[in-house]
Every structure is written in C-alpha cells, then in structure tokens.
Amino acid sequence: MYQGETLKLDKLESGIVELRFEAIDDAVNKFSSKTVDELRRALDHLESDGVVTGLLLTSGKDSFFVGADVTEFGGAFSMSRDEIKAFLMLNNGNFNRLEDLPFPTVAAVNGFALGGGLELILACDYRVISTNAVVGFPETRLGIIPGWGGTVRTPRLIGLDNAAEWIASAGQNKPDKALKDGMVDAVVEPAHLRGEALALLGRCISGEIDNRHRRRQKQQPLALNPVELQMAAQTDRAVVMQKAGRHYPAPVAAVDAMVKAAALGRDEALEVEFDAFYPLTQSPQCRALVGLFISDQYLSRVAKKRAAGSVTPIQRAGILGAGVMGGGIAYQNAIKGIPVLMKDIGQDALDLGMAEAGKLLAGRVDKGRLSPLEAGTSLARITPSLHYAGIEHCQIVIEAVVENPKIKKSVLAEVEQRLPKHCVLTSNTSTISINDLATALQRPEQFCGMHFFNPVHRMPLVEIIRGDRTSSDTIA
C-alpha cells in the first residue's frame, strides 16, 4: 500500500492493515519531520482505501518509539509562535486522523514507548504491551510538556490525578503500573504480543467490543463536576509544586493545562495544550535541558564508538578507599553488573562503605526499582578487603583516598606494582594535578583523573581529566 523510509503499510487478512514503524537509517523509531510526513501519507492511503476493516500498529525495532527527534527542537523552538504551532499541529493532525479512522485501531507495543510514542498509541483505540515494555512522558525533563495530545487524552483515559503523576514526574513506567492505572489494556509475553493484539482487533471488528466508546471517552470533557475538578486541581498542583520546585515550571504547567482543558472537547483542549507548551519552549530551563540532552546523546555515541575500538572490556573494578564515597562508587559499579574489590586500610571504613552501598540498594528496593534478590546479588558483587589480593584481576582501579597529594602518590605507586599492564589507573581527585600525581607512576599513559561528584548515585556526571602523558586508549 505504502512504504517510506521510516514506516510501511502491509495488508494482512480480512481487511486488516499493519502500520509498521521501522526507520531504515536509524537504530530506533522517533518522530522526525520525515516520520511525521510519512505518517501523513500513510493516513492518506488508509482513509482512501474503502475495504480496510482494522489497523494494527507495530514496530520493526527492538523498541516501539523513543519519542520525538529532540535534535530538531533547537531549530523549531527558535521559530515564531505561529511557526511552532504549525510544526506541532502537523503531528497533532496525524494523531487526530488516526483516532478518527472509520475502523478500530490497536497498538502492539514492544520495548520503549516514550513521549510522542506514547501519545501515538493513545490516539489508538486500544494498547497491548509486552512484559518488556516501558511507557512514559519524559517531556518535563526537557523543560516542556507533551505537545501532541498527551495532556488531553491522558486525563480522559486514566483520570486527572493519575495523569498529573504520569506527566509531571517524567517517569518511565513498567507494564504493571501502566495496566493498573489504565494507560494500557493488556500486558502479554513478547512472543504473544502480535497474536493478542490481532485477537483484540478482531473482537473490535466483529462488534464484540465497542471501540467507539473508548474514542468518545478521549474526545469528550472530563467526567468531573466543578467541585471535584477544583479539589483535584488544588491537590495535584500542590503535590507537583512540592516535588518540582519553583525553578522547573513545566510540571506545574502540565497540571494547569489539563485543568483548564477539562471542560473542553479534544480539539479545543489541544489549543489549550499549545498555549501552555509554547512559553516553555522559550524558557531558559527548556533551552538548557534540551542542550544537556543533545550533548549527552552525542557523548554516548562518541563513547560507544571509542569503546568499539581498542578498549579493554571492564569485567572487574577496584576501588582504593572506602567510606561513603568509596561505597557510592562501589555501588555504582555493582548496580551495573561489574564485580568490584573495595580496599581500605581500616575495617571501620570498609564497614561504612558496605553500609552506604547497602543503604542505596535498599532505597531502590523500597521504590520498587529492584527486587530484594537483585539487591542482594548486587551487594554480593562488592568484596571489601584490607588487602590487595585480587586487584591483579581488575581492568580499572579507582583511587579514592584522602585528598592529600603525598598519600595519593604513595597509594598509586604501591598499587601500580600489582596491576596488569592493560589496567587503567584513575584518581578520584577534584583539586590535585593529574600531572603531579603521574610523576609517581611508571606507566603514566595508563593513568587519568576520574572525578565522581557527590552523591555518586545521584550525579550523572563524571569528570575525566587527561594528563599530559595519558593515552587516548586510557581516556576511551
């Protein structure tokens, strides 16, 4: 029927058509301008084909949709208000057309469905996701709010309180929460995803399930009287304001937009969404957060490219110096699946380091991010020791002793004698010259600074400091 560079339409049996997103030149599906235009063309075909009975949305990638192409935001957000509105309304028009198709639609979601990807499947009648799926709205982490109907359809589908949590928190939600809150309609094993989605679509086509009832629910005003709406608005705003703080306007703006649009139909509510969206695109918070995101993605690509070269895989790490900082670094290695030897000269410091790692793991269990078994397995990856035995098996060693150049030089020189030649030796220093510390070493090319910020588990930033004699492989 139609095939583009990011998606294609295939006719199946009994009039069912599959719309499969599978970007040719990208590892993931995302809403670039090209994808938006190709979806428009695909909808032209669907609307003009009078024999289609149902539409199945799928992905040919490991994940369904990671959201919008954030790299386009810089250019788009520098345009005028009317131009930004036209930019957004292209895909809003697509999603409205998808929602208004004269036949039922079901999305089969594998992997991530985030941001615009979640807004896409919300425009469908029903959503079936696999047990490996993750769904959510990350927009407020970029200083904006959903701009393709997320603030409109979500509260009508799962209620205002749940919608405020989903959108303002920018969380990535697992299938059990998505099903409990009503964001999705079924959760199945990956092997059964396509079959179950087709079965649900067949029940809609036969009339067993009234898909039009679900459409009306998303397009009509919220089922709240004025008193209920006012109470919910006050509560949700207060909760979001307390968590977001006064320096991050997007989460509160999302709540305000949903409340203001509560009594409106879909099309009018989308206007309210844009009225809240546009000022955020001009804010310093948005520009900074989008810039950080793009830079982070760039660094990730560079790192992966460098790691694919001559870098020795890290299978075991060593930490010199325990306590709170050493325990935090050990935790960060262990949670990523890397066994770590944590060495100190004092048992009290080792006990403190293990207690810190245990506390951080327990916190993840309390928040439902780890099972007790997974936490126990991670903690078991940390080996506290008063001796160097085992350090010779490490591919990286992080020195994190007291911030004293004489002590650091002594420790670094001592441990270097026990390390294999390929091992990278680093210092977690924030003030001492890497060149100065390197004077104590026989292999300065294998040495660099690796400064973790405190608290380690909350700071997604590690400063890598290159010395004059540090090799490129060491930096990589």
mmCIF file of N, CA and C in Angstrom, residues 1 18 21 28 47 67 168 176 183 215 227 234 261 272 292 301 316 323 333 433:
data_model
loop_
_atom_site.group_PDB
_atom_site.id
_atom_site.type_symbol
_atom_site.label_atom_id
_atom_site.label_comp_id
_atom_site.label_asym_id
_atom_site.label_seq_id
_atom_site.Cartn_x
_atom_site.Cartn_y
_atom_site.Cartn_z
ATOM 1 N N MET A 1 0.825 -1.214 0.000
ATOM 2 C CA MET A 1 0.000 0.000 0.000
ATOM 3 C C MET A 1 0.860 1.265 0.000
ATOM 4 N N GLU A 18 -1.510 -3.521 8.575
ATOM 5 C CA GLU A 18 -0.479 -3.304 9.592
ATOM 6 C C GLU A 18 0.335 -2.072 9.233
ATOM 7 N N PHE A 21 6.347 0.664 12.021
ATOM 8 C CA PHE A 21 7.389 1.691 12.068
ATOM 9 C C PHE A 21 8.748 1.005 12.114
ATOM 10 N N VAL A 28 16.591 3.398 16.138
ATOM 11 C CA VAL A 28 15.321 3.467 16.849
ATOM 12 C C VAL A 28 14.305 4.234 16.019
ATOM 13 N N GLU A 47 -7.277 6.309 4.670
ATOM 14 C CA GLU A 47 -8.573 6.976 4.559
ATOM 15 C C GLU A 47 -9.217 6.764 3.197
ATOM 16 N N GLY A 67 10.168 8.486 21.013
ATOM 17 C CA GLY A 67 9.620 9.831 21.129
ATOM 18 C C GLY A 67 9.990 10.714 19.961
ATOM 19 N N ALA A 168 3.866 14.860 35.056
ATOM 20 C CA ALA A 168 4.744 15.742 35.829
ATOM 21 C C ALA A 168 5.997 15.033 36.319
ATOM 22 N N ASP A 176 3.138 -3.283 34.764
ATOM 23 C CA ASP A 176 2.147 -3.481 35.821
ATOM 24 C C ASP A 176 1.485 -2.173 36.219
ATOM 25 N N MET A 183 -3.583 2.941 31.551
ATOM 26 C CA MET A 183 -2.934 3.508 30.377
ATOM 27 C C MET A 183 -2.888 2.506 29.227
ATOM 28 N N ARG A 215 -13.155 5.912 22.112
ATOM 29 C CA ARG A 215 -12.830 7.148 21.407
ATOM 30 C C ARG A 215 -13.566 8.338 22.006
ATOM 31 N N VAL A 227 -16.833 21.085 41.436
ATOM 32 C CA VAL A 227 -16.255 20.941 42.770
ATOM 33 C C VAL A 227 -15.156 19.883 42.762
ATOM 34 N N GLN A 234 -6.360 21.568 42.984
ATOM 35 C CA GLN A 234 -5.588 22.092 44.110
ATOM 36 C C GLN A 234 -4.624 21.055 44.659
ATOM 37 N N ALA A 261 -8.289 22.619 30.435
ATOM 38 C CA ALA A 261 -8.931 21.962 29.285
ATOM 39 C C ALA A 261 -9.963 20.916 29.694
ATOM 40 N N VAL A 272 -5.489 24.545 24.154
ATOM 41 C CA VAL A 272 -5.015 24.868 25.500
ATOM 42 C C VAL A 272 -3.629 24.269 25.731
ATOM 43 N N LEU A 292 21.469 19.903 27.246
ATOM 44 C CA LEU A 292 22.083 18.817 28.003
ATOM 45 C C LEU A 292 21.755 17.467 27.396
ATOM 46 N N ARG A 301 27.229 8.502 21.878
ATOM 47 C CA ARG A 301 27.629 7.970 20.568
ATOM 48 C C ARG A 301 29.150 7.921 20.448
ATOM 49 N N ARG A 316 36.013 -6.359 35.860
ATOM 50 C CA ARG A 316 36.190 -6.262 37.300
ATOM 51 C C ARG A 316 36.856 -4.922 37.609
ATOM 52 N N GLY A 323 34.617 4.081 52.888
ATOM 53 C CA GLY A 323 33.820 5.188 53.399
ATOM 54 C C GLY A 323 32.616 5.460 52.520
ATOM 55 N N ASN A 333 29.253 0.669 40.452
ATOM 56 C CA ASN A 333 29.787 -0.438 39.652
ATOM 57 C C ASN A 333 28.900 -1.678 39.788
ATOM 58 N N SER A 433 46.641 18.086 40.806
ATOM 59 C CA SER A 433 47.089 17.960 39.420
ATOM 60 C C SER A 433 47.323 16.500 39.044
#
